[in-house]
Coordinates of N, CA and C in Angstrom, one line a residue:
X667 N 21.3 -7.6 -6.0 CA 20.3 -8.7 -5.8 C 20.1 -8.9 -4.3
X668 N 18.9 -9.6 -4.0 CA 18.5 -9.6 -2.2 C 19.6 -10.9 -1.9
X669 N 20.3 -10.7 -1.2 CA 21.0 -11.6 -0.3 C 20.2 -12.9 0.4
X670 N 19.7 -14.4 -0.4 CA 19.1 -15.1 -0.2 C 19.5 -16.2 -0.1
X671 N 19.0 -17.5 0.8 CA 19.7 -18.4 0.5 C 19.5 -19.6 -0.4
X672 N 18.2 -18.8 -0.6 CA 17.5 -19.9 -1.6 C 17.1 -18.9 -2.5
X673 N 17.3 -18.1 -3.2 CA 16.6 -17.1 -4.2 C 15.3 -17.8 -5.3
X674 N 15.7 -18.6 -5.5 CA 14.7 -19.5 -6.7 C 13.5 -19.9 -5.4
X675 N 13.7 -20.1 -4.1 CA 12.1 -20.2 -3.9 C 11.3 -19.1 -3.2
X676 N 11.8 -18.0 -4.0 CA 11.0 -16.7 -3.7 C 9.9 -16.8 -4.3
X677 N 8.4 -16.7 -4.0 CA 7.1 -17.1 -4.8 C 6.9 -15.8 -5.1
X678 N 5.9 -15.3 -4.0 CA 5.0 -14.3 -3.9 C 6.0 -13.1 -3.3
X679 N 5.2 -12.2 -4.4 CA 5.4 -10.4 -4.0 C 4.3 -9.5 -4.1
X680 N 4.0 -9.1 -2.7 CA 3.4 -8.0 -2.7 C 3.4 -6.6 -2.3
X681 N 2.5 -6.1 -3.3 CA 2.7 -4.6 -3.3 C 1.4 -3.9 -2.7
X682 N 1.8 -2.7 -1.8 CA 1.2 -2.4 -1.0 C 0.1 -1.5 -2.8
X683 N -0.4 -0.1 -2.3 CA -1.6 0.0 -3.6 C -0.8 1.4 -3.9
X684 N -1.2 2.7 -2.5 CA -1.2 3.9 -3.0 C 0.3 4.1 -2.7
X685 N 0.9 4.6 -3.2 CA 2.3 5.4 -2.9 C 2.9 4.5 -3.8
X686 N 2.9 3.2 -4.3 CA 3.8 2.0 -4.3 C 3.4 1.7 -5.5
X687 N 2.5 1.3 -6.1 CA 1.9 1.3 -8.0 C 1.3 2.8 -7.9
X688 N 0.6 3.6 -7.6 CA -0.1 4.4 -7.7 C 0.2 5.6 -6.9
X689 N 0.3 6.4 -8.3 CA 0.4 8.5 -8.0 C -0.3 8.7 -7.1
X690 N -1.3 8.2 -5.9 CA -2.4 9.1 -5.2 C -2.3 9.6 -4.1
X691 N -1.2 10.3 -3.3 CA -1.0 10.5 -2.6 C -1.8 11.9 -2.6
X692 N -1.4 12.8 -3.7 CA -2.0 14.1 -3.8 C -3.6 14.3 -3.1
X693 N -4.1 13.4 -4.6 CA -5.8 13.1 -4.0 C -5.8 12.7 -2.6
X694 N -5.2 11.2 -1.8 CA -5.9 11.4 -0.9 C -5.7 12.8 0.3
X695 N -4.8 13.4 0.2 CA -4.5 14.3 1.1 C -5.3 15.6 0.8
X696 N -6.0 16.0 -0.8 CA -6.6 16.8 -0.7 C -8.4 16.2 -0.6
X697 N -8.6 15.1 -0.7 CA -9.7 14.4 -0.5 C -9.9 14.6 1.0
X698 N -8.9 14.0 2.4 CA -9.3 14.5 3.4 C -9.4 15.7 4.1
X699 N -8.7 16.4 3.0 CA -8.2 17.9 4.1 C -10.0 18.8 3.7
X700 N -10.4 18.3 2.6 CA -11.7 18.4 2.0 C -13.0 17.8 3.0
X701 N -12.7 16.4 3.7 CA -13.5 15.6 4.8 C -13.8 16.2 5.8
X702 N -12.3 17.1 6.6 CA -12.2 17.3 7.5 C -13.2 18.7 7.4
X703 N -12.8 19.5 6.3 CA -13.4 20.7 6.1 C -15.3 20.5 6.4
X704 N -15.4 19.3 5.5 CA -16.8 19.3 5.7 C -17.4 18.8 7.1
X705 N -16.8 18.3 7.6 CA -17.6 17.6 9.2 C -17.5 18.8 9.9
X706 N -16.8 19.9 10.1 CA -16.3 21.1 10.4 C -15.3 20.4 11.8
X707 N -14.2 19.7 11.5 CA -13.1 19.3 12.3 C -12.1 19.9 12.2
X708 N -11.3 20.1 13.2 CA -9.9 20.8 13.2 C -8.9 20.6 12.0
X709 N -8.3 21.4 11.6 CA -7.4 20.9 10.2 C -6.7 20.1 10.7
X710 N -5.6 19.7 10.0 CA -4.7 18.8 9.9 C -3.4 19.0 9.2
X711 N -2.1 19.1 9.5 CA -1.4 19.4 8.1 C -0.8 18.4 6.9
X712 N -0.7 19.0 6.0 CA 0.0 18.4 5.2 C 0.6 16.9 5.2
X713 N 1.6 17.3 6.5 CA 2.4 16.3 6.8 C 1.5 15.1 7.7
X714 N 0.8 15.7 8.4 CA 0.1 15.0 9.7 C -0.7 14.3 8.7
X715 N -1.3 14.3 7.4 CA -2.1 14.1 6.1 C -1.5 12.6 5.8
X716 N -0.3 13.0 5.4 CA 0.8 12.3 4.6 C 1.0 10.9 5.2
X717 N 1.4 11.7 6.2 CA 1.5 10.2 7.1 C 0.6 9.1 7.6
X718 N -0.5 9.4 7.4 CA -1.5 8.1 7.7 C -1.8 7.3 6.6
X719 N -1.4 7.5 5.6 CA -1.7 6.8 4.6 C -1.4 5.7 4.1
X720 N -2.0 4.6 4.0 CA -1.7 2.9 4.4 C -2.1 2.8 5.4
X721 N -2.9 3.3 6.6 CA -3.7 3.0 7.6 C -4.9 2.6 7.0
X722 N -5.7 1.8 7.7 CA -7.1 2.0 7.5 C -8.1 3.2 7.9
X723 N -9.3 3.2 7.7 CA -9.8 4.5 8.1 C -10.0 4.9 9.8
X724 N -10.1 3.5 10.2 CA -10.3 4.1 12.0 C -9.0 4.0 12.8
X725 N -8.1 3.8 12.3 CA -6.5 3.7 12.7 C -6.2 4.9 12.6
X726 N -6.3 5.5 10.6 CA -5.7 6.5 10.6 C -6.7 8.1 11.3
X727 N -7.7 7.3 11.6 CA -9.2 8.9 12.4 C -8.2 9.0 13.9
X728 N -8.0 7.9 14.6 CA -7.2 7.8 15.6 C -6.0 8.6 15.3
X729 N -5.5 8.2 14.6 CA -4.2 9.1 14.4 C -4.0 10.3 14.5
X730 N -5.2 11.0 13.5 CA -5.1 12.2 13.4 C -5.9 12.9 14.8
X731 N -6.9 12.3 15.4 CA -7.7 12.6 15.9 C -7.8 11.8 17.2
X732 N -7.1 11.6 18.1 CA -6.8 10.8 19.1 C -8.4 10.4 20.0
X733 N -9.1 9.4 20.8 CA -9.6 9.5 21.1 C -11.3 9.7 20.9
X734 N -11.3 10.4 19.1 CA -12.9 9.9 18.6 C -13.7 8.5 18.4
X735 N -14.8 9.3 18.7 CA -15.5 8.0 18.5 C -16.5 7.4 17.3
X736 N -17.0 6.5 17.4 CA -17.2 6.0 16.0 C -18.2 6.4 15.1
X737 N -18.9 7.6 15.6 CA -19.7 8.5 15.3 C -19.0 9.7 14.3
X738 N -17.5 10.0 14.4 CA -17.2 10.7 14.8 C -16.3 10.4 13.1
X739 N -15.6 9.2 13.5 CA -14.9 8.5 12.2 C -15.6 8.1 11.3
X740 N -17.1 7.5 11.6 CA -17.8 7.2 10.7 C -18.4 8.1 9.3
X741 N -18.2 9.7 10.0 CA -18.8 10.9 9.4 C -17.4 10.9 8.3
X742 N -15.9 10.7 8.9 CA -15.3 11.8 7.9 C -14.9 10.5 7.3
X743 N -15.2 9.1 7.2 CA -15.1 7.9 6.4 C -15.8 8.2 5.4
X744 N -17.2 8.4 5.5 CA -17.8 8.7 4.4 C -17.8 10.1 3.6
X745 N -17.2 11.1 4.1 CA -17.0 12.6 3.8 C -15.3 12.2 2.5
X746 N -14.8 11.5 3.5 CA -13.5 11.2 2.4 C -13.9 10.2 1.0
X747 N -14.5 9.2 1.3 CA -14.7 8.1 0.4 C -15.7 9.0 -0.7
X748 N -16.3 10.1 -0.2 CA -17.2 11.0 -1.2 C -16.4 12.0 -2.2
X749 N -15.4 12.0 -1.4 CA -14.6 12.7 -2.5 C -13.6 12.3 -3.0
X750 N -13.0 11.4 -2.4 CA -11.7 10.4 -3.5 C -12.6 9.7 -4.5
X751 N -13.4 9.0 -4.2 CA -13.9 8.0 -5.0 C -15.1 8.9 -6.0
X752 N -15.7 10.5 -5.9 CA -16.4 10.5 -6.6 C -16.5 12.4 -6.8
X753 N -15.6 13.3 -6.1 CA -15.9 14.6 -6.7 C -14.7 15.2 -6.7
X754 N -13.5 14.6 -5.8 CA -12.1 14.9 -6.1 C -11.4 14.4 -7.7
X755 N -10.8 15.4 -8.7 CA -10.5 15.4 -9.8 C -9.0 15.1 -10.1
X756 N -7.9 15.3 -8.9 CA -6.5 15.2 -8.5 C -6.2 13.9 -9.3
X757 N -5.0 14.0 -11.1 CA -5.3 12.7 -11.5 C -4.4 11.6 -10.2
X758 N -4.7 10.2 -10.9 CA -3.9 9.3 -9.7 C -3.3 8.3 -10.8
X759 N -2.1 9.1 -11.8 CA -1.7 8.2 -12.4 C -1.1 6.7 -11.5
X760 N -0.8 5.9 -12.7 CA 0.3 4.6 -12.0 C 1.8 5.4 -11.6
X761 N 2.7 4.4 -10.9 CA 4.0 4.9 -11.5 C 4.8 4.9 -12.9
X762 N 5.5 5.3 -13.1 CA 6.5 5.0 -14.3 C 6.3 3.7 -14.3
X763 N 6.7 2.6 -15.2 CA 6.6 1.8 -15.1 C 5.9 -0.1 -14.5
X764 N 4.8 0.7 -13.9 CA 4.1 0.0 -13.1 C 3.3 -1.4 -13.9
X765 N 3.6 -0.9 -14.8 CA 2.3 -2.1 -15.3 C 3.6 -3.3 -16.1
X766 N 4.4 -2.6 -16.6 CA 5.3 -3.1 -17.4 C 5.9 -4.5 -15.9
X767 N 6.2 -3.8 -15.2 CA 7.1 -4.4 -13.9 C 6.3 -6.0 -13.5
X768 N 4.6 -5.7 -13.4 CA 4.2 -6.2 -13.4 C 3.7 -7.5 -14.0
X769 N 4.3 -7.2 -15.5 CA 4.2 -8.3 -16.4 C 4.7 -8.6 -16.6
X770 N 6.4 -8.0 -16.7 CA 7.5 -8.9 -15.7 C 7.0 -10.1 -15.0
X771 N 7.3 -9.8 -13.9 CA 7.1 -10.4 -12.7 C 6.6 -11.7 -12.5
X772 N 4.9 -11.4 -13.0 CA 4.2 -12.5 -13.6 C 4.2 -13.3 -14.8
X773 N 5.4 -13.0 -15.6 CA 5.8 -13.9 -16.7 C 7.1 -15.0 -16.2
X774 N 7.9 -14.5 -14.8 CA 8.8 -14.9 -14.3 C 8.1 -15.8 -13.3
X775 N 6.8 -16.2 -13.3 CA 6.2 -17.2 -12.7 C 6.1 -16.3 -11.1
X776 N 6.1 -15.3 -10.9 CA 5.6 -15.0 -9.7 C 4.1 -14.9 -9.2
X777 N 3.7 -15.8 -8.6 CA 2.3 -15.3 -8.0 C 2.6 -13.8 -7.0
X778 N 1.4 -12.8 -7.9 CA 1.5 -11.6 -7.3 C 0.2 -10.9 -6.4
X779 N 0.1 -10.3 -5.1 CA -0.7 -9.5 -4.4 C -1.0 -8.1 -4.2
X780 N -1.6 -7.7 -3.3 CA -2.1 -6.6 -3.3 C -2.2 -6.4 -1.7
X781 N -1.6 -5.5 -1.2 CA -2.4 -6.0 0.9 C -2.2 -4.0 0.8
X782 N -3.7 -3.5 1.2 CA -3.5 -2.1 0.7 C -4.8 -1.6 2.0
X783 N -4.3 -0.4 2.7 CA -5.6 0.3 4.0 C -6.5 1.3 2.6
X784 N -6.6 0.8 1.5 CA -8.1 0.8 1.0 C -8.8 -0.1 1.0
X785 N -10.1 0.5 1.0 CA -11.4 -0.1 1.0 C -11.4 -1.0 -0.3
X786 N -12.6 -2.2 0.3 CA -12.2 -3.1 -0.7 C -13.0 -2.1 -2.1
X787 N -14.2 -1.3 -1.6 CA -14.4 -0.7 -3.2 C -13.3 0.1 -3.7
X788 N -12.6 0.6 -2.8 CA -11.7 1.2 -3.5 C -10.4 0.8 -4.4
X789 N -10.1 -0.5 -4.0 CA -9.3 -1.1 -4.9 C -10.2 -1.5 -5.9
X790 N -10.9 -2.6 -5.5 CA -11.8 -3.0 -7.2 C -11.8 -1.7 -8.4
X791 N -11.9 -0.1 -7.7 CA -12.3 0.6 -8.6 C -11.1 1.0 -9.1
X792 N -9.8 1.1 -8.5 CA -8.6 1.4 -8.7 C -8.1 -0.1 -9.8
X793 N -8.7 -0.8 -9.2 CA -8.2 -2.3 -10.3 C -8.5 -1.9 -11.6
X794 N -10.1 -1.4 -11.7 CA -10.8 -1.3 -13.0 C -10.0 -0.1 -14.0
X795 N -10.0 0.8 -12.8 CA -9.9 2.2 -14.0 C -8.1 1.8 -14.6
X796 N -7.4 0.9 -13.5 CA -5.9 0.6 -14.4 C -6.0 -0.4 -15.0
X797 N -6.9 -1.6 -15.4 CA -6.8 -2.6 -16.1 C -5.6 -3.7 -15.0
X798 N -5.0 -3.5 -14.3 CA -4.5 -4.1 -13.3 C -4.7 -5.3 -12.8
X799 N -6.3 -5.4 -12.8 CA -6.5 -6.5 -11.9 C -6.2 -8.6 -12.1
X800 N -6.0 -8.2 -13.5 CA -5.5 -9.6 -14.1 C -4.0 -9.7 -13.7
X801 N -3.0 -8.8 -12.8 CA -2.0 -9.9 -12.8 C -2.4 -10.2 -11.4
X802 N -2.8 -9.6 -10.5 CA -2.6 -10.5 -9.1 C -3.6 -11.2 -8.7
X803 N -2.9 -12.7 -8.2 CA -3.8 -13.7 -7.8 C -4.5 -13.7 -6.6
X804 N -4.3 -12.3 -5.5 CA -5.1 -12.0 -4.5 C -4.6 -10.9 -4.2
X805 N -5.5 -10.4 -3.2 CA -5.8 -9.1 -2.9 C -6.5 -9.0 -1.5
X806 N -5.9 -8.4 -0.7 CA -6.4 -7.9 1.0 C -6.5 -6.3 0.7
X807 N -7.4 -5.8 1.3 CA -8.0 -4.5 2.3 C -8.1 -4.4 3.7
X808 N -8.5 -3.1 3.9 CA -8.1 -2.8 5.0 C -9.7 -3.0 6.1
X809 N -10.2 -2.8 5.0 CA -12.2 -3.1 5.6 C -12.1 -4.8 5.8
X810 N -11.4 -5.2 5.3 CA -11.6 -6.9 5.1 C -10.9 -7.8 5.9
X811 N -9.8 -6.7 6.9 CA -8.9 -7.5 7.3 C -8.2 -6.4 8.7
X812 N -7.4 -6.6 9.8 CA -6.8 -5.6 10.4 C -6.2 -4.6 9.8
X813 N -5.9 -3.0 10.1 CA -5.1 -2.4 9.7 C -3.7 -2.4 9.6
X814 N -3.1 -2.0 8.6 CA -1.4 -2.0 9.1 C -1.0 -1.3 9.9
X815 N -0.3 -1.6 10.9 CA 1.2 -2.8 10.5 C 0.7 -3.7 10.9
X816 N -0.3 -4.2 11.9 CA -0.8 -5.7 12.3 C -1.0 -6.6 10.8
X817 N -0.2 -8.0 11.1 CA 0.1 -8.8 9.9 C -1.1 -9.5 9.5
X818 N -2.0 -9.1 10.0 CA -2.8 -10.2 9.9 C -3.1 -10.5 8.2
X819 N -3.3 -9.2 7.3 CA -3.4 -8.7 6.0 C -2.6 -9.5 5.1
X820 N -1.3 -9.5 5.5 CA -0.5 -10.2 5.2 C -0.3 -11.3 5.2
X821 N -0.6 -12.3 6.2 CA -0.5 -13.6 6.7 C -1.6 -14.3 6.0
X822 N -2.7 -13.4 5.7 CA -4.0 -13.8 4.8 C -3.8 -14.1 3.2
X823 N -2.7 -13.3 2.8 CA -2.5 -13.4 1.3 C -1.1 -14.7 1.4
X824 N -0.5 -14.9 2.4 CA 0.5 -16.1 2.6 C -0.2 -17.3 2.7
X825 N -1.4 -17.2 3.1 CA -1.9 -18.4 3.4 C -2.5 -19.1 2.3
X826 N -3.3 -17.9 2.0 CA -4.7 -18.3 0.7 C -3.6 -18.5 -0.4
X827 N -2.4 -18.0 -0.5 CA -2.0 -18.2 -1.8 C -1.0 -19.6 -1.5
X828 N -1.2 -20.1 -0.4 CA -0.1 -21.3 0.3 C 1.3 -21.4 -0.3
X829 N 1.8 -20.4 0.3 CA 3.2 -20.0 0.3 C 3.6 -20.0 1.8
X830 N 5.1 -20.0 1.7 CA 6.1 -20.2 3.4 C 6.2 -18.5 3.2
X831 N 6.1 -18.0 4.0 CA 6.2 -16.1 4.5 C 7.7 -15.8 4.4
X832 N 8.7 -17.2 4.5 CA 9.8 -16.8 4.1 C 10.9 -16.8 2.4
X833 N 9.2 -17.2 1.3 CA 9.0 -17.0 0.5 C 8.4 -16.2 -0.4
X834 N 8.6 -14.9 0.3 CA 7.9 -13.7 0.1 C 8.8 -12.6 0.4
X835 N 7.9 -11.4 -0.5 CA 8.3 -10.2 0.0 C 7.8 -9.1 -0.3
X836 N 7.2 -8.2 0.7 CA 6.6 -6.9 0.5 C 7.1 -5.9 -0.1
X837 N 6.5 -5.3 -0.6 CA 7.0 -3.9 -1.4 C 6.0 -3.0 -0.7
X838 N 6.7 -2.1 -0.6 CA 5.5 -0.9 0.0 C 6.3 0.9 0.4
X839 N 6.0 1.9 0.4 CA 6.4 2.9 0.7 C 6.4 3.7 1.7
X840 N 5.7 2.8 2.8 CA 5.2 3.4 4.2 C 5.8 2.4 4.8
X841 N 5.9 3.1 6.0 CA 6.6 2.1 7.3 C 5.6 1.4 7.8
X842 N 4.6 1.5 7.8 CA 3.4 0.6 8.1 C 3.5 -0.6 7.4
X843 N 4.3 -0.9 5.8 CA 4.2 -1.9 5.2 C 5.3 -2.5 5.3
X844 N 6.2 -1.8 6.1 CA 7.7 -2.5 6.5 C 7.5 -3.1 7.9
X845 N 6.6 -2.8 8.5 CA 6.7 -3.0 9.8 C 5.5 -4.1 9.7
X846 N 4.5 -4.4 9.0 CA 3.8 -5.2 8.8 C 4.9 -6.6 8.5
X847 N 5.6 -6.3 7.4 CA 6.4 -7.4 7.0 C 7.1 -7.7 7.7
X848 N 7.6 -6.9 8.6 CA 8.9 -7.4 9.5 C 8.2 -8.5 11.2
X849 N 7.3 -7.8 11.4 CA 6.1 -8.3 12.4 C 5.9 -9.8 12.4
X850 N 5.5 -10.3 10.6 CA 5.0 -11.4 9.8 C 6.5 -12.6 9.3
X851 N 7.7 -11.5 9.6 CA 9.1 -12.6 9.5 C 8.9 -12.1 7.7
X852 N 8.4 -11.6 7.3 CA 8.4 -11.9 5.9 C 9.5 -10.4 5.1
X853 N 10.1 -10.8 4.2 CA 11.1 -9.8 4.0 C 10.2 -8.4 3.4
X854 N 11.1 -7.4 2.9 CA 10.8 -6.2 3.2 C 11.3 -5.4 1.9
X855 N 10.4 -5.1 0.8 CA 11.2 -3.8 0.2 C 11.0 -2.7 0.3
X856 N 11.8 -1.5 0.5 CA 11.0 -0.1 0.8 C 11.0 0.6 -0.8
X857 N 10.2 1.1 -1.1 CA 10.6 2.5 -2.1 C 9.8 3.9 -2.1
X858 N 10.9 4.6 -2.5 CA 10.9 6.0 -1.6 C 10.2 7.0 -2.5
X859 N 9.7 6.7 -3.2 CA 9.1 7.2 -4.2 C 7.8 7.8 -3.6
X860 N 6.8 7.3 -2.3 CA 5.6 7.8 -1.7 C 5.3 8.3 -0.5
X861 N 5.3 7.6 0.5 CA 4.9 9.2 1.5 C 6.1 8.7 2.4
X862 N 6.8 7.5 2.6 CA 7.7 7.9 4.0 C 9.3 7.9 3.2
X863 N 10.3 8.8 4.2 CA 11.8 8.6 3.0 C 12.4 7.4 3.6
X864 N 13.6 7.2 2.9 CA 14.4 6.2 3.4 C 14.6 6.4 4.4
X865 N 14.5 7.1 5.5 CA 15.6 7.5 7.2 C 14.3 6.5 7.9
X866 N 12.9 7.1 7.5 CA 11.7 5.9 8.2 C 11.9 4.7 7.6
X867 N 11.4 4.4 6.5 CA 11.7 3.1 5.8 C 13.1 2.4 6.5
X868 N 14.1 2.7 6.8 CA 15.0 2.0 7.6 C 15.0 1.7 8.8
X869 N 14.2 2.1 9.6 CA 13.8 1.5 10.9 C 13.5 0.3 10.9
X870 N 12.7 -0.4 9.7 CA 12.2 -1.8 9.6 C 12.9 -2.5 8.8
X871 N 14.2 -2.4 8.9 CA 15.5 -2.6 8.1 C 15.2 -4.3 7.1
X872 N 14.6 -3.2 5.9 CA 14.0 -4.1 5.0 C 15.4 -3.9 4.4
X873 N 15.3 -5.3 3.4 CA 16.2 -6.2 2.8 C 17.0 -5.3 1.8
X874 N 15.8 -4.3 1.0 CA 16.6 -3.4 -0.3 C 15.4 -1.7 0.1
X875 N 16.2 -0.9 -0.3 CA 15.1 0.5 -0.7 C 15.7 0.9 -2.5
X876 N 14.3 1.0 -2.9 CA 14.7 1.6 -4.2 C 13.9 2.7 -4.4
X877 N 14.4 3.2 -5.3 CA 13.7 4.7 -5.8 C 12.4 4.3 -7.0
X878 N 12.3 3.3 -7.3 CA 11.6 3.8 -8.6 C 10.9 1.9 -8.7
X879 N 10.1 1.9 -9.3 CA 10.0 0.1 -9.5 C 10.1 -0.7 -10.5
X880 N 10.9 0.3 -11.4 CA 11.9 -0.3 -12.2 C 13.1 -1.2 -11.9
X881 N 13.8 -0.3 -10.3 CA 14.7 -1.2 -10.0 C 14.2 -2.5 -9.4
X882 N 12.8 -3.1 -9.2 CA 12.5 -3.9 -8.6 C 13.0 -5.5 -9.1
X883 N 12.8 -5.3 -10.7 CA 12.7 -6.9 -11.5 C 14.2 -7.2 -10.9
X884 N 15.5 -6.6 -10.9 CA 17.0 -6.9 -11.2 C 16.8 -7.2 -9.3
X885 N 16.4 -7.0 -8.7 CA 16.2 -7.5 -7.4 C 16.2 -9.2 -7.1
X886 N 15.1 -9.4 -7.5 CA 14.5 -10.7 -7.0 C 15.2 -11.8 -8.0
X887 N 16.2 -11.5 -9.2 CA 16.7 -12.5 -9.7 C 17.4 -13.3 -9.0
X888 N 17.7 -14.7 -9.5 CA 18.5 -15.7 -8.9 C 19.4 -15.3 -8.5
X889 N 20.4 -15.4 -7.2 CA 22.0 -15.3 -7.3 C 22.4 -16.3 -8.1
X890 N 23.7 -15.8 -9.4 CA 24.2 -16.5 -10.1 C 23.4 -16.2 -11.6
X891 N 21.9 -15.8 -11.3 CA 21.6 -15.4 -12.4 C 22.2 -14.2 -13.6
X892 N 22.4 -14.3 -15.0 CA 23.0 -13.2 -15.8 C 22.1 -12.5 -16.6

């Protein structure tokens, strides 16, 4: 269990989108290596792919692409969003257990989020195609709000859902969603299940790492609880 001093006034948990409920890491990496192909831009690898993901789109153009300009990101924004969202076929199941965990959670009186460097159509469409969107009572993007790791994302779903930040706690599989949380004072779960391993995930020396988000529910129980 997380080492708390108050465990019972843990409110809110939120879950970052891709790597963390959702298989899509595949897609997006073959969705941009597809972007890049089309604007006719330098490749990128695999890894250099991997890694941006939970950025937003002109964070992660920067990343890969130091120094473009907005002409530049604007083209492979829309070159990507054309093919995740409408000709890339790569499925993007949930995780094992994702939905189940969920309804957990929210039957344990948790108010639940969403703080994700997708587009807000992209989640709404990701909400619809999983039936998802009834457990959580908000939701941030990355079009809607700063990118990660800046908290702002964060601090926005603490607020609106009027909770103390030290009544919370992130789930996410990137260091960007560890480093967001840790930025915001707000605790930290890592799981290694999506694009960064535990050796990154521990730089932002979040509170637990798990493998799967099964082990999440036996986490947040009361201490003393049986």
């Amino acid at each position: 269990m997380i080492p708390r001093s108050d465990a019972d006034a843990l409110a809110l948990v939120v879950f970052d989108w891709d790597g963390t409920l959702m298989d899509s890491v595949a897609r997006i990496v073959n969705s941009l290596r597809q972007a890049i192909d089309d604007i006719g831009a330098e490749p990128r690898s695999e890894s250099q792919l991997r890694d941006i993901i939970g950025l937003g789109v002109r964070q992660a153009t920067q990343a890969l692409y130091p120094g473009s300009d907005d002409a530049f990101t604007d083209a492979l924004a829309r070159a990507y969003r054309l093919h995740y969202l409408e000709l890339d076929t790569t499925p993007t199941p949930l995780y094992p257990g994702a939905e189940q965990v969920l309804e957990q959670l929210a039957g344990r009186g948790f108010l639940l989020a969403v703080a994700t460097g997708k587009s807000r159509r992209g989640l709404d469409a990701a909400l619809e195609q999983t039936s998802l969107g009834r457990f959580f009572d908000a939701t941030a993007t990355a079009d809607e709000h700063p990118s990660k790791p800046d908290p702002g994302m964060l601090g926005y779903l603490v607020d609106r859902l009027g909770v103390d930040g030290r009544d919370a706690v992130m789930v996410g599989d990137s260091s960007y969603d560890l480093e967001m949380a840790q930025r915001l004072g707000v605790a930290g779960i890592g799981i290694t299940h999506g694009v960064h391993c535990a050796e990154i995930l521990l730089r932002h020396a979040p509170l637990a790492l798990i493998g799967s988000l099964g082990e999440l529910p036996p986490l947040l129980e009361p201490r003393g609880s049986s």
